[in-house]
XYZ file of C-alpha atoms in Angstrom:
698
model
C 192.703 131.513 -13.338
C 192.350 130.170 -16.893
C 192.769 126.579 -18.018
C 196.054 127.492 -19.708
C 197.440 127.904 -16.206
C 196.733 124.238 -15.528
C 198.981 123.053 -18.374
C 202.176 123.018 -16.301
C 200.777 120.910 -13.420
C 199.287 118.501 -15.993
C 202.764 118.079 -17.483
C 204.222 117.634 -13.984
C 201.639 114.920 -13.306
C 202.533 113.044 -16.471
C 206.264 113.277 -15.809
C 206.067 111.973 -12.249
C 204.064 108.969 -13.457
C 205.519 108.140 -16.870
C 209.247 108.751 -16.305
C 209.732 106.259 -13.439
C 207.158 103.845 -14.868
C 208.748 103.740 -18.324
C 212.209 103.324 -16.785
C 211.056 100.285 -14.796
C 209.412 98.771 -17.867
C 212.617 99.325 -19.839
C 214.604 97.542 -17.122
C 212.619 94.416 -18.045
C 213.223 95.046 -21.761
C 209.670 96.197 -22.414
C 209.592 98.751 -25.200
C 207.394 100.996 -27.255
C 203.715 101.553 -26.592
C 203.687 98.525 -24.286
C 206.256 100.208 -22.024
C 204.199 103.401 -22.002
C 201.068 101.434 -21.091
C 202.828 99.656 -18.230
C 204.320 102.971 -17.092
C 201.002 103.953 -15.524
C 200.664 101.175 -12.953
C 204.442 100.884 -12.448
C 204.635 104.637 -11.847
C 201.721 104.503 -9.417
C 203.345 101.643 -7.525
C 206.628 103.550 -7.321
C 204.889 106.630 -5.934
C 203.047 104.507 -3.361
C 206.236 102.796 -2.181
C 208.079 106.123 -2.110
C 205.404 107.593 0.171
C 205.624 104.736 2.675
C 209.429 104.593 2.564
C 209.834 108.353 3.008
C 207.623 108.334 6.094
C 209.444 105.317 7.545
C 212.791 107.051 7.039
C 211.427 110.386 8.340
C 212.283 112.046 5.025
C 210.011 114.616 3.426
C 208.136 113.219 0.408
C 208.622 114.822 -2.991
C 209.543 114.065 -6.590
C 213.040 113.164 -5.383
C 211.557 110.349 -3.277
C 209.928 108.916 -6.387
C 213.191 109.212 -8.358
C 215.235 107.389 -5.698
C 212.611 104.658 -5.302
C 212.493 104.146 -9.076
C 216.284 103.942 -9.228
C 216.429 101.285 -6.511
C 213.603 99.265 -8.073
C 215.244 99.585 -11.497
C 218.526 98.187 -10.165
C 216.666 95.205 -8.703
C 214.948 94.506 -12.018
C 218.210 94.870 -13.934
C 219.720 92.349 -11.539
C 216.914 89.897 -12.282
C 217.453 90.455 -15.986
C 221.199 89.822 -15.612
C 220.587 86.590 -13.705
C 218.257 85.401 -16.435
C 220.865 86.179 -19.072
C 223.598 84.302 -17.190
C 221.346 81.284 -16.786
C 221.275 80.902 -20.559
C 217.861 82.482 -21.101
C 218.491 86.100 -22.139
C 215.446 88.293 -21.879
C 213.742 88.965 -25.203
C 212.286 92.364 -25.973
C 208.550 92.989 -25.751
C 207.332 95.427 -28.421
C 209.504 97.942 -30.248
C 210.391 101.625 -30.310
C 210.080 101.710 -34.106
C 208.240 104.916 -35.042
C 205.726 102.985 -37.146
C 204.796 100.949 -34.056
C 204.824 103.723 -31.456
C 203.751 106.966 -33.116
C 200.226 105.877 -34.163
C 199.472 104.793 -30.596
C 200.973 107.958 -29.113
C 198.906 110.015 -31.558
C 195.776 108.117 -30.516
C 196.577 108.697 -26.843
C 197.108 112.394 -27.498
C 193.741 112.679 -29.240
C 191.999 110.782 -26.441
C 193.678 112.822 -23.693
C 192.609 116.127 -25.237
C 189.088 114.793 -25.759
C 188.793 113.467 -22.190
C 190.008 116.694 -20.601
C 187.849 118.841 -22.873
C 184.672 116.810 -22.364
C 185.107 116.425 -18.612
C 185.724 120.110 -17.907
C 183.803 121.684 -20.789
C 181.314 123.260 -18.376
C 183.873 124.114 -15.652
C 185.047 127.688 -16.227
C 188.227 127.617 -14.156
C 190.751 125.001 -12.974
C 190.530 126.240 -9.390
C 186.937 125.053 -9.053
C 186.352 122.182 -6.607
C 183.988 119.249 -6.798
C 181.100 120.080 -4.464
C 180.696 116.501 -3.280
C 180.980 114.571 -0.053
C 184.224 112.732 -0.841
C 186.006 115.701 -2.376
C 186.407 117.355 1.052
C 188.641 114.542 2.279
C 190.650 114.265 -0.932
C 191.403 117.983 -1.229
C 192.407 118.260 2.402
C 194.512 115.108 2.111
C 196.516 116.718 -0.686
C 197.082 119.846 1.410
C 198.100 117.657 4.341
C 200.836 116.034 2.227
C 202.007 119.420 0.926
C 202.359 120.788 4.458
C 203.575 117.721 6.367
C 205.593 115.920 3.697
C 204.011 112.636 4.814
C 202.509 110.771 1.835
C 202.395 107.320 3.416
C 199.307 105.262 2.636
C 199.731 103.854 6.147
C 199.158 107.301 7.648
C 196.777 109.186 5.340
C 193.579 108.016 7.033
C 194.763 109.573 10.277
C 193.057 112.694 8.942
C 189.754 111.099 9.940
C 191.173 108.666 12.527
C 193.449 111.019 14.489
C 193.789 108.752 17.515
C 195.280 105.874 15.485
C 198.973 105.427 14.750
C 198.423 103.403 11.563
C 195.376 104.107 9.425
C 195.557 102.893 5.813
C 194.122 104.794 2.880
C 195.587 104.654 -0.656
C 197.564 107.862 -1.120
C 198.877 107.761 -4.698
C 196.392 110.214 -6.201
C 196.942 112.656 -3.357
C 200.717 112.239 -3.674
C 200.619 113.009 -7.405
C 198.504 116.116 -6.814
C 200.809 117.218 -3.981
C 203.876 116.920 -6.238
C 202.077 118.917 -8.946
C 201.226 121.628 -6.404
C 204.729 121.790 -4.918
C 206.658 121.753 -8.192
C 204.502 124.292 -10.018
C 203.211 126.456 -7.163
C 199.534 126.140 -8.128
C 196.801 125.938 -5.457
C 195.618 122.515 -4.348
C 192.304 122.594 -6.286
C 194.188 123.304 -9.525
C 196.676 120.529 -8.759
C 193.842 118.066 -8.102
C 192.127 118.840 -11.403
C 195.467 118.672 -13.209
C 196.252 115.300 -11.619
C 192.925 113.966 -12.873
C 193.530 115.234 -16.421
C 197.130 113.987 -16.479
C 196.138 110.457 -15.499
C 192.557 109.861 -16.670
C 193.586 110.745 -20.218
C 197.026 109.322 -21.053
C 197.221 106.491 -18.512
C 193.805 105.094 -19.408
C 194.268 105.552 -23.161
C 197.636 103.765 -23.177
C 196.114 101.020 -21.023
C 193.230 100.520 -23.457
C 195.686 100.387 -26.360
C 197.634 97.663 -24.535
C 194.546 95.587 -23.730
C 193.230 95.891 -27.300
C 196.535 94.696 -28.753
C 197.051 91.818 -26.321
C 193.473 90.546 -26.639
C 192.706 91.200 -30.309
C 195.879 92.318 -32.080
C 196.313 89.009 -33.885
C 192.628 88.085 -34.231
C 190.932 88.475 -37.603
C 187.214 89.092 -37.818
C 186.622 85.732 -39.478
C 187.683 82.472 -37.912
C 190.460 80.696 -39.772
C 191.787 83.846 -41.410
C 195.006 85.599 -40.483
C 194.977 89.181 -39.253
C 196.647 91.788 -41.415
C 200.236 92.686 -40.599
C 199.216 96.144 -39.452
C 196.320 95.023 -37.240
C 198.246 94.972 -33.906
C 199.158 98.640 -34.285
C 195.754 99.535 -35.728
C 193.749 97.914 -32.948
C 196.007 99.499 -30.314
C 195.685 102.951 -31.883
C 191.925 102.584 -32.216
C 191.726 101.451 -28.591
C 193.650 104.535 -27.489
C 191.282 106.926 -29.275
C 188.120 105.085 -28.226
C 189.162 105.235 -24.558
C 187.569 108.692 -24.644
C 184.222 107.584 -26.099
C 182.362 105.885 -23.221
C 180.372 107.744 -20.570
C 181.044 105.042 -18.001
C 184.729 105.844 -17.621
C 186.637 107.999 -16.949
C 183.888 110.642 -16.727
C 181.399 108.966 -14.400
C 183.665 108.745 -11.350
C 184.501 112.454 -11.714
C 180.799 113.263 -11.810
C 179.916 111.071 -8.830
C 181.767 110.985 -5.528
C 184.080 112.533 -6.542
C 186.028 109.251 -6.428
C 189.550 110.373 -7.293
C 191.503 107.334 -5.964
C 188.941 104.845 -7.289
C 189.098 106.509 -10.695
C 192.898 106.486 -10.666
C 192.917 102.761 -9.897
C 190.446 102.032 -12.700
C 192.741 103.685 -15.264
C 195.011 100.646 -14.889
C 192.331 97.942 -15.196
C 192.950 97.334 -18.927
C 196.627 96.686 -18.181
C 195.661 94.193 -15.479
C 193.323 92.395 -17.875
C 195.977 92.325 -20.586
C 198.668 90.984 -18.243
C 196.449 88.170 -16.988
C 195.598 87.259 -20.590
C 199.290 87.339 -21.555
C 200.102 85.063 -18.638
C 197.757 82.312 -19.812
C 199.065 79.640 -22.158
C 196.386 78.244 -24.443
C 196.498 74.826 -26.142
C 198.222 74.723 -29.526
C 195.070 74.455 -31.634
C 192.937 76.935 -29.693
C 190.789 79.170 -31.936
C 192.082 82.260 -30.104
C 195.282 83.207 -28.363
C 196.350 86.472 -26.776
C 199.669 88.144 -27.432
C 201.929 86.458 -24.887
C 205.650 87.103 -25.348
C 207.934 85.241 -22.972
C 209.328 84.646 -20.558
C 206.452 84.137 -18.158
C 208.462 85.243 -15.128
C 208.610 88.754 -16.570
C 204.835 88.815 -17.008
C 204.475 87.551 -13.434
C 206.708 90.355 -12.162
C 204.702 92.922 -14.100
C 201.443 91.517 -12.743
C 202.841 91.710 -9.201
C 203.738 95.328 -9.920
C 200.195 95.930 -11.139
C 198.768 94.429 -7.938
C 201.042 96.659 -5.869
C 199.802 99.668 -7.783
C 196.224 98.518 -7.204
C 196.818 98.448 -3.468
C 198.303 101.943 -3.408
C 195.761 103.527 -5.782
C 192.630 101.781 -4.466
C 192.287 98.132 -3.374
C 188.757 98.011 -4.778
C 190.352 97.629 -8.203
C 191.421 94.118 -7.175
C 187.747 93.173 -6.877
C 187.137 94.789 -10.260
C 189.932 92.875 -11.966
C 188.663 89.625 -10.445
C 185.307 90.187 -12.159
C 186.959 91.161 -15.431
C 189.309 88.167 -15.656
C 187.013 85.471 -14.245
C 185.335 84.567 -17.585
C 188.730 84.604 -19.320
C 190.233 82.244 -16.747
C 187.211 79.942 -16.931
C 187.541 79.747 -20.726
C 191.295 79.161 -20.478
C 190.873 76.476 -17.824
C 188.191 74.703 -19.866
C 190.414 74.738 -22.953
C 193.367 73.345 -21.004
C 191.315 70.611 -19.416
C 189.723 69.699 -22.738
C 193.146 69.383 -24.337
C 194.426 67.302 -21.407
C 191.447 64.968 -21.543
C 191.963 64.314 -25.266
C 195.548 63.158 -24.807
C 194.841 59.809 -23.205
C 192.528 58.012 -20.751
C 194.991 58.860 -18.001
C 194.855 62.488 -19.039
C 191.051 62.397 -18.930
C 191.098 61.064 -15.350
C 193.615 63.716 -14.343
C 191.497 66.433 -15.967
C 188.399 65.319 -14.064
C 190.296 65.400 -10.776
C 191.675 68.876 -11.446
C 188.214 70.137 -12.408
C 186.713 68.827 -9.170
C 189.460 70.426 -7.065
C 189.270 73.778 -8.879
C 185.462 73.906 -8.773
C 185.574 73.195 -5.045
C 188.118 75.985 -4.571
C 185.981 78.420 -6.579
C 182.927 77.537 -4.502
C 184.913 78.185 -1.328
C 186.126 81.555 -2.632
C 182.580 82.540 -3.645
C 181.293 81.477 -0.236
C 184.062 83.492 1.406
C 183.089 86.570 -0.609
C 179.446 86.118 0.391
C 180.403 85.716 4.041
C 182.534 88.850 3.814
C 179.588 90.840 2.496
C 177.318 89.464 5.223
C 179.894 90.269 7.903
C 180.659 93.708 6.454
C 176.999 94.683 6.676
C 176.543 93.000 10.073
C 173.516 90.990 8.947
C 173.574 89.110 12.235
C 172.076 92.182 13.885
C 170.305 93.792 10.909
C 169.104 91.879 7.843
C 170.559 92.813 4.476
C 167.184 94.278 3.550
C 167.831 97.074 6.090
C 171.078 98.074 4.367
C 171.930 99.842 1.108
C 168.593 101.618 0.780
C 169.686 105.218 0.308
C 172.027 107.482 -1.614
C 173.824 105.913 -4.590
C 172.686 102.417 -3.518
C 168.995 103.145 -4.019
C 167.462 101.742 -7.216
C 166.441 104.613 -9.489
C 164.840 102.730 -12.387
C 163.689 99.299 -13.530
C 166.057 96.384 -14.024
C 165.288 96.111 -17.743
C 165.824 99.824 -18.272
C 169.217 99.597 -16.578
C 170.187 96.638 -18.798
C 169.321 98.684 -21.867
C 171.403 101.582 -20.560
C 174.430 99.343 -20.194
C 173.989 97.913 -23.688
C 173.381 101.351 -25.237
C 176.597 102.835 -23.784
C 174.866 105.263 -21.450
C 174.100 105.634 -17.744
C 172.422 107.575 -15.008
C 174.372 110.623 -13.871
C 174.851 112.408 -10.577
C 173.607 114.518 -8.886
C 170.263 114.430 -10.717
C 170.161 110.591 -10.972
C 168.615 111.094 -14.412
C 169.426 108.950 -17.475
C 171.565 110.211 -20.318
C 170.558 109.643 -23.949
C 172.195 106.630 -25.616
C 175.383 106.848 -27.652
C 173.744 105.243 -30.683
C 176.654 104.676 -33.084
C 178.991 103.528 -30.313
C 176.306 101.180 -29.003
C 175.691 99.725 -32.482
C 179.395 99.001 -32.939
C 179.645 97.513 -29.437
C 176.607 95.285 -30.000
C 178.085 94.168 -33.327
C 181.198 93.278 -31.363
C 179.184 91.228 -28.889
C 177.569 89.304 -31.744
C 180.957 88.683 -33.363
C 182.384 87.475 -30.053
C 179.432 85.141 -29.472
C 179.949 83.569 -32.903
C 183.668 82.970 -32.354
C 184.772 79.976 -30.278
C 187.522 81.081 -27.936
C 186.234 84.646 -27.697
C 182.891 84.120 -26.011
C 184.446 84.842 -22.629
C 184.766 88.523 -23.653
C 181.047 88.739 -24.418
C 180.302 87.102 -21.060
C 182.531 89.636 -19.273
C 180.723 92.498 -20.987
C 177.279 91.147 -20.108
C 178.197 90.324 -16.495
C 179.162 93.949 -15.853
C 175.962 95.174 -17.506
C 173.907 92.827 -15.318
C 175.734 93.913 -12.155
C 175.036 97.533 -13.057
C 171.380 96.693 -13.666
C 171.180 94.932 -10.306
C 172.556 98.010 -8.540
C 170.628 100.631 -10.509
C 167.390 98.730 -11.049
C 166.698 96.562 -8.008
C 166.590 96.843 -4.213
C 166.159 93.106 -3.683
C 168.307 91.184 -1.217
C 169.860 89.264 -4.117
C 170.880 92.498 -5.833
C 172.426 93.767 -2.600
C 174.404 90.573 -2.079
C 175.584 90.528 -5.700
C 176.775 94.134 -5.607
C 177.687 94.502 -1.940
C 181.434 94.472 -2.643
C 180.879 97.828 -4.404
C 178.455 99.121 -1.724
C 175.762 98.636 -4.401
C 177.175 101.680 -6.130
C 176.059 101.542 -9.756
C 178.638 104.107 -10.836
C 181.623 102.134 -9.519
C 180.280 99.019 -11.237
C 179.548 100.526 -14.648
C 182.948 102.244 -14.652
C 184.479 98.784 -15.182
C 182.699 98.317 -18.517
C 185.054 100.280 -20.827
C 187.931 98.017 -19.745
C 186.441 95.301 -21.952
C 184.180 97.435 -24.170
C 186.966 99.631 -25.589
C 189.101 96.679 -26.809
C 186.006 95.018 -28.281
C 184.956 98.142 -30.186
C 188.567 98.758 -31.284
C 188.714 95.192 -32.646
C 185.474 95.563 -34.572
C 186.627 98.868 -36.052
C 190.157 97.667 -36.935
C 189.476 94.087 -38.015
C 186.085 94.969 -39.463
C 187.586 97.867 -41.400
C 190.272 95.626 -42.862
C 187.653 93.029 -43.795
C 185.433 95.642 -45.452
C 188.323 96.984 -47.554
C 189.171 93.441 -48.671
C 185.549 92.702 -49.612
C 185.253 95.910 -51.626
C 188.431 95.105 -53.521
C 187.133 91.636 -54.366
C 183.912 93.133 -55.693
C 185.958 95.315 -58.023
C 187.709 92.123 -59.243
C 191.062 93.004 -57.740
C 192.585 89.778 -56.528
C 195.592 91.142 -54.679
C 195.278 92.043 -51.016
C 194.668 95.722 -50.256
C 197.691 97.846 -49.458
C 198.456 98.488 -45.830
C 198.009 102.212 -46.247
C 194.507 101.677 -47.619
C 193.578 99.613 -44.577
C 195.182 102.152 -42.235
C 193.284 105.031 -43.815
C 189.958 103.179 -43.648
C 190.414 102.192 -40.012
C 191.569 105.702 -39.035
C 188.475 107.251 -40.604
C 186.155 104.699 -38.979
C 187.773 105.170 -35.558
C 187.561 108.945 -35.679
C 183.984 108.767 -36.927
C 182.838 106.558 -34.041
C 184.786 108.651 -31.525
C 183.673 112.035 -32.863
C 180.006 111.055 -32.961
C 180.371 110.073 -29.294
C 182.319 113.210 -28.323
C 179.681 115.533 -29.702
C 176.713 113.289 -29.001
C 174.130 113.781 -26.250
C 175.612 111.209 -23.870
C 179.062 112.754 -23.442
C 177.812 116.335 -23.668
C 175.271 115.381 -21.005
C 177.879 113.978 -18.650
C 179.999 117.094 -19.248
C 177.031 119.227 -18.215
C 176.527 117.059 -15.114
C 180.198 117.477 -14.160
C 179.783 121.226 -14.647
C 176.905 121.148 -12.159
C 179.062 119.290 -9.624
C 181.828 121.902 -9.989
C 179.518 124.941 -10.127
C 179.971 127.765 -7.614
C 176.896 129.868 -6.715
C 177.495 133.511 -5.836
C 175.893 133.675 -2.410
C 173.177 131.030 -2.066
C 174.746 127.575 -1.826
C 171.661 125.760 -3.111
C 172.511 122.721 -0.953
C 176.170 122.755 -2.017
C 179.252 122.949 0.169
C 180.476 126.355 -0.967
C 179.436 129.617 -2.530
C 181.690 132.355 -3.937
C 181.501 134.407 -0.727
C 182.688 131.515 1.399
C 185.471 130.617 -1.038
C 186.750 134.185 -0.864
C 187.121 134.022 2.919
C 188.587 130.510 2.921
C 191.198 131.457 0.322
C 192.314 134.430 2.423
C 192.037 132.801 5.847
C 195.828 132.715 6.069
C 195.831 136.521 6.307
C 194.174 136.205 9.716
C 195.151 132.774 11.067
C 198.852 132.199 11.818
C 200.418 129.021 10.466
C 200.246 126.127 12.904
C 197.014 127.161 14.624
C 193.898 125.050 14.135
C 190.414 126.173 13.117
C 187.249 124.670 14.627
C 184.804 123.901 11.821
C 181.544 122.198 10.989
C 182.569 120.212 7.883
C 178.994 120.056 6.596
C 178.979 123.789 5.849
C 182.142 123.736 3.709
C 184.444 125.409 6.211
C 186.563 122.224 6.406
C 187.995 123.307 3.052
C 189.807 126.212 4.694
C 192.713 123.749 4.833
C 192.724 122.938 1.102
C 191.853 126.448 -0.075
C 193.636 128.590 2.502
C 196.377 126.397 3.902
C 195.175 126.483 7.519
C 194.388 123.203 9.231
C 190.823 122.503 10.261
C 189.842 120.335 13.192
C 187.450 118.206 11.136
C 188.915 117.786 7.609
C 186.077 115.529 6.458
C 182.355 115.120 6.977
C 182.745 111.759 8.672
C 185.400 110.127 10.826
C 186.366 108.553 14.148
C 187.499 111.661 15.936
C 188.314 110.665 19.477
C 186.992 111.975 22.788
C 188.366 115.526 22.781
C 187.301 116.345 19.227
C 183.819 114.988 19.881
C 183.595 117.107 23.004
C 184.524 120.236 21.054
C 182.107 119.369 18.227
C 179.177 119.037 20.599
C 180.014 121.556 23.338
C 182.393 124.273 22.103
C 179.706 126.808 23.014
C 180.181 125.742 26.663
C 183.883 126.666 26.686
C 183.419 129.880 28.771
C 181.973 127.853 31.647
C 183.217 124.252 31.194
C 186.865 123.503 32.136
C 186.748 120.149 30.306
C 185.922 121.871 27.012
C 188.662 124.442 27.610
C 191.186 121.692 28.219
C 190.256 120.114 24.895
C 190.514 123.499 23.145
C 194.032 124.018 24.509
C 195.128 120.434 23.830
C 193.964 120.745 20.211
C 195.474 124.257 19.813
C 192.128 125.703 18.734
C 192.286 129.467 18.329
C 189.760 130.060 15.556
C 186.204 129.269 14.567
C 184.640 129.227 11.084
C 180.869 129.034 10.631
C 178.273 129.275 7.881
C 174.537 128.568 8.228
C 174.134 126.683 4.910
C 175.009 122.994 4.707
C 175.564 120.372 2.033
C 172.175 118.874 1.036
C 170.658 120.926 3.919
C 171.711 117.976 6.029
C 170.858 118.437 9.694
C 170.755 114.819 10.860
C 174.466 114.057 10.427
C 175.557 117.661 10.967
C 173.914 117.564 14.396
C 177.154 116.140 15.784
C 178.802 119.533 15.134
C 176.086 121.815 16.471
C 178.238 122.848 19.443
C 180.628 124.516 16.989
C 177.766 126.306 15.235
C 176.277 127.527 18.531
C 179.641 128.864 19.683
C 179.428 131.673 17.126
C 176.560 133.264 19.080
C 178.209 132.854 22.484
C 180.470 135.009 24.597
C 183.694 133.057 24.053
C 184.463 134.262 20.509
C 185.262 137.531 18.725
C 184.391 138.256 15.078
C 187.480 138.833 12.925
C 186.326 138.602 9.302
C 183.277 137.785 7.220
C 182.241 137.215 3.630
C 178.601 136.739 2.789
C 177.164 134.388 5.413
C 180.580 132.934 6.365
C 182.178 134.174 9.585
C 185.667 133.810 11.057
C 185.957 134.217 14.835
C 188.855 134.236 17.247
C 188.242 131.902 20.214
C 188.813 134.081 23.275
C 187.526 131.613 25.869
C 190.231 129.356 27.308
C 193.043 131.619 26.060
C 192.673 134.594 28.407
């Protein structure tokens, strides 16, 4: 299959997200590029609610579920808008659908989306390739589970690996989007998964970056005391959209490592969360910086609640991420408010001191609670923290200082080699110039602090195995990739501001040097900023950092012919898994060792496997089968489990992911069964074998 065949499911992905999301934004009188930016999280939230509601009502999930949920939510929001109007406070519009305000941003998003998809899959020859990673097994099978069962509830999805539980939460929005793409276009699940990534990582993240850039820096000139040009809000938003494609850290890194589809989906909305929190703050009248904050505040509160709902349904870890991203902003806002209160009067000063004491105490309690959570999560009462987080992605791979430099130079380590990429020099120079400009501007230093905090957290995870580093990064499982993926949320708006405001300033300076006193024309500024933006982006696109991460992603998605080379699959195994439905009737279950790739018979061939992931809490009968299926001809207890689980088939392959034998040992009974007397060979391809289980069914 060629990549042209993935175009239709990409379009389906965008429609199922942007149509309901834009409609809900419009119900609150949000317009233009702002509505399109909010459409991402609002669409995700709608899909998440639709999945839960459909399961509760015993209705099959599909695009129609999303449409009905959006209609109901839209009516509620229109009701709130009507109540506000009748109370004498009609809702004012936020942004505009004027072509001059929307089209430049849409063009920037289009450029970024094409760049992101092209860079990410440049070394992947076909859209039906799968990520040969640990997490991908669960995610692909979860999509197939939704396609077959019609159950897309986040309250049920984790039953795939917790089959004995009635309620088992796992965020299901990404899987729901991919399932809709597969059902509406008829493409296989792997194609739908790749299309869902392209259709969200590109446009959703680019619109989000445009929104954050405009809210944070749309009205902020490069020099303090000067007014921004009239075209700067649109320019900085358009630049932010294009530059969303320029950083290694996101969205590419979470496709390369993991592969963390839900986590990556959640992170596409982080810039919107940051922008909404900024818009919700009200700064003192004479503050040196203010974000774009159109009223009324209750609308912004509703939108932020919608964002939080989307965060829960895409991946709750994004709530931790947004807390880190907004903390310096909220500290700066709180300090400005308290300073202004203290200057009003002696009574105001006393009140400010009291509020500061109470808030500081609350922050200390929250920080202590987070620390206690980490300690409890890693059970340090029985094993010290030094015994945890010592392997895999948590292991330090370089020095702390080297990792700091990587963060500042817009580069990273990559998986699976854990080797460093070359720096993105021009992008890093512009970003560092932005940090200097932020540090010199009162009111904007919080953004520089946010940037540096993320870099330091990344350095702690990538460059240290100390107990302090583990405690500081434990909320991310000391995963350097998850941490660094937060950086573009603040870095893209900062770079967009430097390019847009700096470009306008440079044009003005050049005109003054040619003794032209009038301000430069808008079209001159627009042309200069457009050229600068495309220059920075293009140098990054074709530079060694992004080409390197594209090569790394190609390695993750590569498919050897017959020797797996420590991967999950080879071409021979894929061939059998894709055609397993020719031998296995629908409804019958296949016994599998998930460490040898056969678990993907469900995603690739549409036939359910007993163990759809490499890890889980399987229950007594499944554990018995995993360890003793080879004893079925002579053990009635094993035969009872085989019949209870409707096991008629067995898939085996001798090669395992990472040549792992320690964790795969739990499934050795399945592997041994292939050489026993209770099975009959039905089909083979390379080293992969499909057997009919004859024991217990005579």
